[in-house]
XYZ file of C-alpha atoms in Angstrom:
596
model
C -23.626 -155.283 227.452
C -22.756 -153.087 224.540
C -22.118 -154.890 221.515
C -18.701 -154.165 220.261
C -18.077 -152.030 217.403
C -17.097 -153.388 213.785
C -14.613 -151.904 211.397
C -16.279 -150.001 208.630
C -14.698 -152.145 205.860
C -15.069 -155.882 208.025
C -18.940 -156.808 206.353
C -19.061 -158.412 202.859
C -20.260 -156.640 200.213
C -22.780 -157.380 197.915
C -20.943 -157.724 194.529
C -21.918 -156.019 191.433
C -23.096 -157.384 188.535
C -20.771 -155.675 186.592
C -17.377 -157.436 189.211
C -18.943 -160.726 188.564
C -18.328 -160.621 184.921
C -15.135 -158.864 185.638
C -14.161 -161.813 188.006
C -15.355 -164.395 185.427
C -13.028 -162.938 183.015
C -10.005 -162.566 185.005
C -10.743 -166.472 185.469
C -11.007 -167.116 181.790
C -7.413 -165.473 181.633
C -5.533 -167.283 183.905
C -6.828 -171.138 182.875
C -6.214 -170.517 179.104
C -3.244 -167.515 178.953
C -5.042 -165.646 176.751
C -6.120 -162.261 177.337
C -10.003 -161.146 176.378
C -9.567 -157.610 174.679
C -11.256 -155.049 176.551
C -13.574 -152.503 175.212
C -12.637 -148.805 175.326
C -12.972 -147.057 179.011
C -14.625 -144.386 177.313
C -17.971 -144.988 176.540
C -20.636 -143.037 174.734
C -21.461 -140.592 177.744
C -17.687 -139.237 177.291
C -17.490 -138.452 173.864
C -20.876 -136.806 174.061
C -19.583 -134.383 176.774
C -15.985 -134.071 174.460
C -18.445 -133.320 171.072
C -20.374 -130.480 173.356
C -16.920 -129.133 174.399
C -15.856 -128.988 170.795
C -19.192 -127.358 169.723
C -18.618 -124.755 172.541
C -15.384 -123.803 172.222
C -16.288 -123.283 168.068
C -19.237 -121.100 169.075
C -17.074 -119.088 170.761
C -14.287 -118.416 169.035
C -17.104 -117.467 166.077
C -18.397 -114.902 168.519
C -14.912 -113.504 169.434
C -14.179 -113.333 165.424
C -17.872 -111.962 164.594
C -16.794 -109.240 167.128
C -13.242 -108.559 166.097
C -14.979 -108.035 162.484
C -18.384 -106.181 163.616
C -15.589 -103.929 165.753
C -13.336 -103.377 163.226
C -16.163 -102.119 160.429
C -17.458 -99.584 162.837
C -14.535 -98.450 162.823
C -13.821 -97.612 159.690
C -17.448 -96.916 157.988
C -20.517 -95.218 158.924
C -22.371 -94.991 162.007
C -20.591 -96.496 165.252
C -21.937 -96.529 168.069
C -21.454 -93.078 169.402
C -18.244 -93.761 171.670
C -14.666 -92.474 171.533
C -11.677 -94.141 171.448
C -8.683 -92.938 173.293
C -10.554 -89.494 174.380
C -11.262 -88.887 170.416
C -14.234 -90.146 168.140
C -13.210 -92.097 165.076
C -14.380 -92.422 161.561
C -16.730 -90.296 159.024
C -18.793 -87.980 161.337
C -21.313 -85.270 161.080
C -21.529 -82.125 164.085
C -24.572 -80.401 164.019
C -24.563 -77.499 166.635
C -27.412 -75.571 167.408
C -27.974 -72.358 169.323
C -31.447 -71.151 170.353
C -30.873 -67.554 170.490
C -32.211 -66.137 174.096
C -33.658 -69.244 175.009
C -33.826 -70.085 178.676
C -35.334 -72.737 180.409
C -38.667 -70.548 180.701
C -38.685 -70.216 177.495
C -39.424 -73.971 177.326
C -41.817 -73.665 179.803
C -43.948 -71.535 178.307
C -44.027 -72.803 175.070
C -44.815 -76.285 176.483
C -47.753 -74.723 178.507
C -48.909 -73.212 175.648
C -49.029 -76.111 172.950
C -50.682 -78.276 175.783
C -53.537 -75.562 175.839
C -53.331 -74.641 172.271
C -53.592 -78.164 171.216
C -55.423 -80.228 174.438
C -52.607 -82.410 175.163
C -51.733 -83.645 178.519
C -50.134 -82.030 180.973
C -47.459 -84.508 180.717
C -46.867 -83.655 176.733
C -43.332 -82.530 176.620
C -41.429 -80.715 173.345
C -38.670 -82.700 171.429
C -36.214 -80.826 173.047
C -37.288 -81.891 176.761
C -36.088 -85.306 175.799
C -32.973 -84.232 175.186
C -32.012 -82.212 177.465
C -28.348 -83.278 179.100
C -26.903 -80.644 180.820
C -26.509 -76.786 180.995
C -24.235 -73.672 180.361
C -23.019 -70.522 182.179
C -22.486 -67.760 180.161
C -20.980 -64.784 181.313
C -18.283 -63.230 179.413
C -14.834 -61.377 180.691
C -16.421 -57.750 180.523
C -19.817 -58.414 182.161
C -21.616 -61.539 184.251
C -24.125 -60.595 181.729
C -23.101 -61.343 178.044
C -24.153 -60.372 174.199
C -24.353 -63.064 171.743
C -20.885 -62.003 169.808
C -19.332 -63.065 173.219
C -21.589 -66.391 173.819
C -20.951 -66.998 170.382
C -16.867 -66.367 170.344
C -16.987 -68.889 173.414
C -18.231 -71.624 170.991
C -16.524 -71.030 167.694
C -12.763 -70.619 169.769
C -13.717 -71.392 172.949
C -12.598 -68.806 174.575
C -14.051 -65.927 176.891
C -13.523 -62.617 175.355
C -15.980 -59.637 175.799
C -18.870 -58.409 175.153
C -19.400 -57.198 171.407
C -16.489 -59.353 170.335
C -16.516 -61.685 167.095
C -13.966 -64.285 167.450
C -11.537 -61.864 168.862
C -9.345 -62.054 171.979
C -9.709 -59.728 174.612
C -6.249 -58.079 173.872
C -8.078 -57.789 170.179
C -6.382 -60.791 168.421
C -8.586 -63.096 165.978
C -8.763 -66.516 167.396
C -9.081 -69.762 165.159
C -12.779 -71.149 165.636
C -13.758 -74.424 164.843
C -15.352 -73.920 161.705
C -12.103 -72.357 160.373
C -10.441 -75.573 160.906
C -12.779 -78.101 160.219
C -13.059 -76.004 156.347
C -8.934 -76.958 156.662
C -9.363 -80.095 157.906
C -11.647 -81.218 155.112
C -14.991 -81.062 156.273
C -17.752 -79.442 154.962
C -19.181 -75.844 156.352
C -22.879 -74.130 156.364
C -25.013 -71.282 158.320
C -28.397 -71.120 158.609
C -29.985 -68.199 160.696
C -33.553 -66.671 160.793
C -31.709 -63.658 161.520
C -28.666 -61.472 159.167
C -26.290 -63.708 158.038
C -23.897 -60.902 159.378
C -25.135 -60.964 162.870
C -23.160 -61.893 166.376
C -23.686 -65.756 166.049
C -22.931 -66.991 162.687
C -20.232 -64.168 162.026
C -18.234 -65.611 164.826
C -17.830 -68.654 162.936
C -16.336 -67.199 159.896
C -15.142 -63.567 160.815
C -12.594 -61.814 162.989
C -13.699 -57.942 164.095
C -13.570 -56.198 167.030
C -17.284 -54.996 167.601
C -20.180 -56.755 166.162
C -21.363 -53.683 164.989
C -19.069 -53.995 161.379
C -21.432 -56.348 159.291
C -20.428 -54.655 156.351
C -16.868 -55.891 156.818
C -18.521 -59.247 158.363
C -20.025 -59.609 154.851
C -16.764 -59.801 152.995
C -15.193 -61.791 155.331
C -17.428 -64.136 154.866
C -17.898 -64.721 151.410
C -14.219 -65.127 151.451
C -11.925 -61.787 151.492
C -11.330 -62.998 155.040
C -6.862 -64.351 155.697
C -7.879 -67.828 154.972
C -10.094 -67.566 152.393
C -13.262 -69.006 152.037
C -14.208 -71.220 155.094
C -18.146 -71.219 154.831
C -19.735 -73.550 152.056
C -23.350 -72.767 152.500
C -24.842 -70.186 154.232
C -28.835 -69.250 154.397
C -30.575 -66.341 156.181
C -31.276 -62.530 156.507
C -28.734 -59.729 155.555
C -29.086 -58.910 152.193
C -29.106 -55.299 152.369
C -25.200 -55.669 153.991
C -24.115 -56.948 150.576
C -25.584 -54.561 148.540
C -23.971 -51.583 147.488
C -25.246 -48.078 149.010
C -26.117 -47.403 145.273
C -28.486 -49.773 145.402
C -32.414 -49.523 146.869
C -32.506 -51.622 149.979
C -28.882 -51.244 151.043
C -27.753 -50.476 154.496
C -23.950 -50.813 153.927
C -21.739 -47.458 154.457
C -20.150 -47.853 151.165
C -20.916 -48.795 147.340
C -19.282 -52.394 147.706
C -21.153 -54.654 145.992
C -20.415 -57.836 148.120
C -22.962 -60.487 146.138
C -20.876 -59.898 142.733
C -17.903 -60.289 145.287
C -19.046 -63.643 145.935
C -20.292 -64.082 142.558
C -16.482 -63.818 141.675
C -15.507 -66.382 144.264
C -17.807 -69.300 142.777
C -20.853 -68.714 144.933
C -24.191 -69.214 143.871
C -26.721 -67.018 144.825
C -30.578 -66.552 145.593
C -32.362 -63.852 146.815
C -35.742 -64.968 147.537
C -38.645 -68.092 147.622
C -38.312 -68.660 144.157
C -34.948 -69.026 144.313
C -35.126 -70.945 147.585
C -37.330 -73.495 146.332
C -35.454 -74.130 143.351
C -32.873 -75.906 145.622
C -35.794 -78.794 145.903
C -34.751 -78.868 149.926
C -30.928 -79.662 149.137
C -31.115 -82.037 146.228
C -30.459 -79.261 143.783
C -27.787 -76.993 145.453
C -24.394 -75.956 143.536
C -21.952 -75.390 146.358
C -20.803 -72.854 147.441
C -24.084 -71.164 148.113
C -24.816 -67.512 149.208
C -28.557 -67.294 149.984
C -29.973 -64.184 151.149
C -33.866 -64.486 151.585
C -34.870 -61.439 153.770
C -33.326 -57.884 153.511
C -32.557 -57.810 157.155
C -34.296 -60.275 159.363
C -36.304 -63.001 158.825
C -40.052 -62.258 160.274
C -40.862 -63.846 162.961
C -42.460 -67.352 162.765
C -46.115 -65.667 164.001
C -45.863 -63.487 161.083
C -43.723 -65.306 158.828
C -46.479 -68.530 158.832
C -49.049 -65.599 156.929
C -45.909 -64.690 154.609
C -45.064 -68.360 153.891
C -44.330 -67.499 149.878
C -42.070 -65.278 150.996
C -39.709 -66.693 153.544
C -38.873 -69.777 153.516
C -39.214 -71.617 157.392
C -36.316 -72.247 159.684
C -37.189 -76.205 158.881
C -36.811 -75.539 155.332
C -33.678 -74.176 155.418
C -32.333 -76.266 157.652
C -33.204 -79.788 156.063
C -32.175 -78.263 152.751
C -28.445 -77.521 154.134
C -28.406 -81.182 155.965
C -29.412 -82.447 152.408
C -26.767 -80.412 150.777
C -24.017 -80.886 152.599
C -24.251 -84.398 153.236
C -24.978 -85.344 149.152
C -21.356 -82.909 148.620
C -19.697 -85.159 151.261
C -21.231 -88.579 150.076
C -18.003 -89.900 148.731
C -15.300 -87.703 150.719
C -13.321 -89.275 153.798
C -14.578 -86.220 155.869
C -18.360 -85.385 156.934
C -19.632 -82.030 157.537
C -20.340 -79.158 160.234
C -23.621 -77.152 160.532
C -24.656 -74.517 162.724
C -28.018 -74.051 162.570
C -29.752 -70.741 165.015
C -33.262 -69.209 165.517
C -32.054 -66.495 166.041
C -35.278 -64.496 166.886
C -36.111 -66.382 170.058
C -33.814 -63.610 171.053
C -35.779 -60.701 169.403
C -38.957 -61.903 170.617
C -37.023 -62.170 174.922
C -36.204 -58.421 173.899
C -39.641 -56.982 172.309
C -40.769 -58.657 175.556
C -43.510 -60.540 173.065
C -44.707 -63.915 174.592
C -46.763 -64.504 171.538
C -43.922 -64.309 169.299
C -41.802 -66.403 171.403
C -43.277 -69.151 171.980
C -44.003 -69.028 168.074
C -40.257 -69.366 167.650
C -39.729 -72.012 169.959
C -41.925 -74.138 168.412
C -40.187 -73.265 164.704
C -36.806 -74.249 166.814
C -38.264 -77.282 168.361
C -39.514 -78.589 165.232
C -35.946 -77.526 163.278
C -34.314 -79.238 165.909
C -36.579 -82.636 165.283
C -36.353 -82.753 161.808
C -32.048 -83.372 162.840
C -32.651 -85.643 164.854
C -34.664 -88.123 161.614
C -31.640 -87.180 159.550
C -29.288 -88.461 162.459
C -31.583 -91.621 162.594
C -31.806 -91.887 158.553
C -27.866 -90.852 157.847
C -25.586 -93.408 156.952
C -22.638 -91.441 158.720
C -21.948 -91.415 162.524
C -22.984 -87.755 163.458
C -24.275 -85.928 166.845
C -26.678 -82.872 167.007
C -26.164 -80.747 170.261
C -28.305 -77.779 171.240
C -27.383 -74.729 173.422
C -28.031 -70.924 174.181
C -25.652 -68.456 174.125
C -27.957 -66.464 176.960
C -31.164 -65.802 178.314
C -33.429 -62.931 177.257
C -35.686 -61.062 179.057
C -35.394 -62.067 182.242
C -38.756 -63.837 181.383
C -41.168 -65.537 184.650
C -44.293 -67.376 183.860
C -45.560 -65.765 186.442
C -46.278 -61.710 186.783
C -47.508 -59.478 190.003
C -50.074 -57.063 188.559
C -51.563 -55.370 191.883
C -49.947 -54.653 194.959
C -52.508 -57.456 196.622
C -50.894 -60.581 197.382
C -50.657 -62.442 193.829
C -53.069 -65.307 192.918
C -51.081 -68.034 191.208
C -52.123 -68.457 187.870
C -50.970 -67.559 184.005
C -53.007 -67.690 181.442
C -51.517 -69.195 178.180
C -54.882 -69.111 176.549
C -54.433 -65.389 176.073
C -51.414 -66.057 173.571
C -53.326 -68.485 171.192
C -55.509 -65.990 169.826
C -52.827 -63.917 168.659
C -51.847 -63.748 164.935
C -49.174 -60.982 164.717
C -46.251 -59.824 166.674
C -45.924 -56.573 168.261
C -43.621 -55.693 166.134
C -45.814 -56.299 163.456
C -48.721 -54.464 164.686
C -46.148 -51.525 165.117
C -45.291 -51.588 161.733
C -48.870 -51.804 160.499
C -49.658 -48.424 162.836
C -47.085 -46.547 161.622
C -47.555 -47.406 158.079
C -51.443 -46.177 158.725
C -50.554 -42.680 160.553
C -48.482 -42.532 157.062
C -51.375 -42.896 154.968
C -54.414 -41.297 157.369
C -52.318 -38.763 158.890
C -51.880 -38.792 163.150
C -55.248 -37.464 164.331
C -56.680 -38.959 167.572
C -60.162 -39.758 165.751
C -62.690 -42.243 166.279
C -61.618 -44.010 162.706
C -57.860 -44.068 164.225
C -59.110 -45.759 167.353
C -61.043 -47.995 165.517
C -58.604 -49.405 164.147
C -56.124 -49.341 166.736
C -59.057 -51.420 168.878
C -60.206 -53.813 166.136
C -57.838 -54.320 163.860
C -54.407 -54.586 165.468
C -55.607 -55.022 169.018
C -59.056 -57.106 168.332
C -57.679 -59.374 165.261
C -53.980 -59.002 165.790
C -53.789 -59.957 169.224
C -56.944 -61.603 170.072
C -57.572 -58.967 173.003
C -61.126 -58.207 173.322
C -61.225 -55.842 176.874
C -58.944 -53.188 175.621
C -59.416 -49.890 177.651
C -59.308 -45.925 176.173
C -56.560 -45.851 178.064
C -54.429 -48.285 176.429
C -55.254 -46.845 172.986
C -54.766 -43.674 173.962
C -51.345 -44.510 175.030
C -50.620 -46.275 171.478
C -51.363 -43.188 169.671
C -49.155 -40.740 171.986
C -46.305 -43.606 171.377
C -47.125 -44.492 168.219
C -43.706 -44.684 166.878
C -42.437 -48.263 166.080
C -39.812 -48.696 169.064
C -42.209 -48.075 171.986
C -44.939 -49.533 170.123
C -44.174 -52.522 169.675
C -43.301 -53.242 173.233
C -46.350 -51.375 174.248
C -48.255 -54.098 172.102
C -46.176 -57.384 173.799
C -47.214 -55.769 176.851
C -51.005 -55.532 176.311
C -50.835 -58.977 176.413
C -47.767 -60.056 178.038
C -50.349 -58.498 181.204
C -53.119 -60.967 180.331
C -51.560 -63.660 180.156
C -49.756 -62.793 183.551
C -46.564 -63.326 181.927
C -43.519 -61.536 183.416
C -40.181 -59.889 182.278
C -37.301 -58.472 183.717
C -35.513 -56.465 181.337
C -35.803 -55.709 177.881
C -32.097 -56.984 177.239
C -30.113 -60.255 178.383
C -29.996 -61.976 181.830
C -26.522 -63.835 183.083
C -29.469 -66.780 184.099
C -27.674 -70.707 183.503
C -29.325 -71.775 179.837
C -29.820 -75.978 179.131
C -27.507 -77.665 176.593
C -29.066 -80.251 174.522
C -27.932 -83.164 172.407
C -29.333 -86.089 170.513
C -27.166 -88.542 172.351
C -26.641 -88.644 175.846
C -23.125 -91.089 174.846
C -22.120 -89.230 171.990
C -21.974 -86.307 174.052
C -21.090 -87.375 177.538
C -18.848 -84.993 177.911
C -21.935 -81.964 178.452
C -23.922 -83.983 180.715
C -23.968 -81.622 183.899
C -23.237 -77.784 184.039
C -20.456 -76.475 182.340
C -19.213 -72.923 181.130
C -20.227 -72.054 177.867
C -16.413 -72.807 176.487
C -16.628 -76.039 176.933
C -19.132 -76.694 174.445
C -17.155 -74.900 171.924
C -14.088 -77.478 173.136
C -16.916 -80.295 172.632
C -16.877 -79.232 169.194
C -13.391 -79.380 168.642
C -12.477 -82.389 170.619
C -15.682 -84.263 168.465
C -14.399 -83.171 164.690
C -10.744 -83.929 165.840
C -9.634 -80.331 165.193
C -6.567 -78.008 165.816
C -7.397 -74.511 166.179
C -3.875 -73.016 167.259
C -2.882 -73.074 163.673
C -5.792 -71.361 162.514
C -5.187 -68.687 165.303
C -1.117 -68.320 163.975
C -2.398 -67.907 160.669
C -4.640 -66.009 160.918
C -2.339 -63.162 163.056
C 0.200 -64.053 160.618
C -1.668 -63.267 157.490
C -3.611 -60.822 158.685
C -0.841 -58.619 159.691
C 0.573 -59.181 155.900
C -2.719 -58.282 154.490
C -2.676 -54.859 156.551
C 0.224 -52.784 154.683
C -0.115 -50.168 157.962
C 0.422 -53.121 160.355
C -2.594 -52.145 162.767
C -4.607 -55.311 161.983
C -7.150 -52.700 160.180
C -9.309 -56.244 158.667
C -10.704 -56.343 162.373
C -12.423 -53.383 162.236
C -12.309 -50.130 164.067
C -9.709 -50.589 166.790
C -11.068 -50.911 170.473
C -8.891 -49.355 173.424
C -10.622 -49.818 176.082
C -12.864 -52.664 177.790
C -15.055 -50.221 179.105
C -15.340 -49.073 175.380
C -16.001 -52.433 174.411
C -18.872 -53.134 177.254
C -21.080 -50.387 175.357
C -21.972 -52.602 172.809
C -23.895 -54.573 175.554
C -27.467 -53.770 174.342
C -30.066 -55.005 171.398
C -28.392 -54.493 167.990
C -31.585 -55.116 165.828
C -32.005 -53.107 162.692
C -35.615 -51.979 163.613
C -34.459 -49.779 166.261
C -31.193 -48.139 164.384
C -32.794 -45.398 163.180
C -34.829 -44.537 165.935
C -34.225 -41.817 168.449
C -34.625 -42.774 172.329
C -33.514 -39.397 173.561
C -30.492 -41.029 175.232
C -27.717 -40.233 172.137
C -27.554 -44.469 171.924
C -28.040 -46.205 168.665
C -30.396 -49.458 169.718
């Protein structure tokens, strides 16, 4: 029979020890009326828990203060964190922009094949500049898919598209403000520094307004300050001298007997004209602002060359950490920072000589230019970003080149370019300077020297054929020279090129943060770096572009905007200018009624 189930609550329970004595008491109560005072219901277990709540919630509201305060200093010294507040960065800040000059991505390529062979690193050794890399650019410009640098360059100082041969100019051939324009107006600190002329397409876009690229005479003045707004360019260090030079004067090239150094003499600048000079600036420590340094009569040599003239011309390093050093000692104590555009410029001249030797020469001086920003980023005191572009590719170059009509093997030799000590343009110069002395003979004493001398030591080429020195001495003049020299070895090394002028190939930005300068990750049109600049310095160009129309057209007493330079009608006018404007070619003859 099932046994019938009990409530859960019918069984005694055991009692406690602890309702005994509570029992006990209650008794004591009730026989004598007086009540036993109870100890506290909170015991030693509940204030432990209420001290570790107190200690928490103190801890915390430290943290929350420690972070309002941490916060609020970033904010208003040196060297945040990088990010922007309310689409805008805040605060002191530095902009370095860089542009490697006819740099594309193969350019990188080969010059990090080449170091890993030069120097027997690994085949995983990359340059400074691969571990930056954050994005890249599309250049074209409104009168070609190919640009020139004067439009790559016009899309970064005003970001805008204009055409090619243009220097900061609108396509309907109005100046437009460029960044470095305001950020002189806005307080900050300006400087140049070029391997090539001073006067050339890139840096004269930041500080001049003409309508072909061609006027560096007039680029000159402008930018020592006979320009609408004045001075706008603090330092500036490079090539160029013999556009500031009267035509009085030996080593001149201007058109007229302007005398552009005492110009800027006039205007405060100091001024140096070679190493002596440039040392005595003890790498930026010593520098009296502004400065006007002219080291090279046109262009800087090229690093191949320049690294056996190094008491003459001072490196693209050198210059560079002496204008960080400079302009960050004049803005020590100013509310402002300062903006630098720093270019190696002959990466370019090196895509268009078609001289692997020389370029990857110039990478290297770019690469190590563009390290030596990224310590004084790390060592500055002052918030400050570095970013790194091309205005184009030159040279349409391949690592990779199709020498038979058999079906290719796939190899390139980069071993062929470490032997090399000179530049074909170089080795030009040194032939035609020895048909000026020996006379032009086809003798064995000229092909001697041809084969030993500039082919044997200069460019480490050992298998040279009749042939090939034959054709040097029927060519010997220095424009087909020196490209017949790149391409003695350009051939060796199985290194290919397209074209002796630009390509419209995509070219890689750069920058030394990937937060500071989130908005170039990915591909972008070259504008938008210019607007990167801009937006980063907090700048306001549209003034800059009124005044400048509006002074400009009160500085021309005919009205015709005659500071800009020989009027352009047409575009089609315009797109001529679409070719090599190096000095080394100007006065030579191609038989096609171009100046090159």
């Amino acid at each position: 029979m099932a046994r019938p189930q009990q409530p859960l609550l019918s069984e005694p329970r055991p009692s406690s020890e602890i309702s005994s004595d509570r029992h006990e008491e209650e008794e004591d109560a009730l026989l004598t009326g007086q009540q036993k005072p109870q100890e506290s219901k909170y015991g030693w277990l509940f204030w432990r828990e209420v001290g570790a709540f107190a200690w928490a919630l103190i801890a915390t509201v430290a943290v929350i203060v420690l972070a309002v305060m941490y916060q609020h200093q970033q904010s208003s010294h040196p060297k945040s964190t990088g990010a922007w507040k309310h689409g805008k960065p805040t605060g002191k800040r530095n902009m370095i922009f860089m542009v490697s000059d006819g740099m594309g991505p193969t350019s990188l390529a080969l010059t990090r094949s080449f170091r890993q062979f030069e120097t027997g690193l690994p085949s995983d050794d990359i340059l400074v500049l691969d571990q930056h890399l954050v994005g890249s650019s599309r250049t074209r410009s409104t009168s070609s898919l190919i640009t020139d640098s004067a439009a790559g360059a016009t899309a970064f100082s005003c970001g805008l598209k204009s055409y090619n041969g243009a220097i900061s100019v609108t396509p309907d051939h109005k100046p437009c403000g460029t960044v470095m324009e305001a950020a002189k107006k806005a307080g900050y600190m300006t400087g140049l520094v070029v391997t090539t002329r001073i006067t050339d397409a890139t840096p004269a876009c930041f500080a001049a307004h003409v309508n072909l690229r061609s006027e560096e005479d007039l680029i000159a003045e402008q930018e020592v300050g006979f320009h609408p707004l004045g001075n706008v360019v603090d330092l500036m260090l490079g090539g160029g001298r013999c556009h500031f030079l009267p035509n009085t004067t030996e080593g001149s090239c201007r058109d007229d007997d302007k005398d552009v150094v005492n110009m800027a003499k006039k205007k405060g600048f100091s001024y140096l004209d070679d190493r002596a000079g440039f040392d005595g600036l003890k790498l930026g420590s010593a520098v009296k602002l502004p400065l006007l340094g002219l080291i090279a009569n046109t262009d800087v040599p090229y690093e191949i060359d320049r690294r056996n003239m190094n008491d003459v011309y001072p490196s693209l390093n050198e210059m560079a950490k002496t204008a960080l050093r400079a302009l960050s000692d004049a803005t020590k104590d100013s509310e402002q920072g300062f903006f630098l555009m720093i270019e190696g410029s002959r990466i370019d001249h090196a895509g268009h000589g078609n001289d692997p030797a020389a370029q990857v020469h110039e990478v290297l001086a770019y690469d190590k230019a563009f390290a030596s920003v990224l310590d004084f980023l790390d060592k500055d005191d002052v918030e400050g970003v570095a970013v790194s572009t091309s205005d184009h590719e030159t040279g349409g170059l391949a690592v990779a080149r199709q020498l038979h009509d058999a079906y290719p093997v796939y190899h390139w030799f980069p071993g062929q370019l470490v032997n090399a000590t000179h530049s074909g343009e170089n080795l030009a110069y040194q032939l035609r300077d020895y048909l000026a002395e020996h006379g032009s003979q086809p003798n064995d004493k000229l092909k001697s020297y041809i084969r030993d001398t500039l082919i044997g030591e200069g460019l480490g080429i050992k298998d040279v054929t009749e042939n090939e020195i034959q054709h040097l001495i029927d060519h010997s003049e220095p424009w087909p020279s020196s490209y017949y020299f790149a391409d003695l070895i350009s051939r060796r090394a199985q290194t290919g090129w397209a074209t002796h002028g630009h390509s419209g190939a995509d070219v890689n930005i750069y920058a030394s943060s990937v937060k500071a300068a989130r908005p170039l990750v990915g591909n972008h049109e070259n504008t938008e770096v210019g607007n990167f600049i801009r937006d980063y310095l907090d700048l306001d160009l549209e003034p800059i572009t009124k005044a400048l129309n509006e002074k400009g057209a009160e500085s021309d007493t005919l009205g015709a905007s005659l500071w800009l330079g020989k009027p352009v009608s047409t575009d089609k006018e315009a797109d001529q200018t679409d070719h090599y404007q190096g000095d080394f070619k100007r006065s030579l003859d191609c038989g096609c009624d171009k100046k090159h």
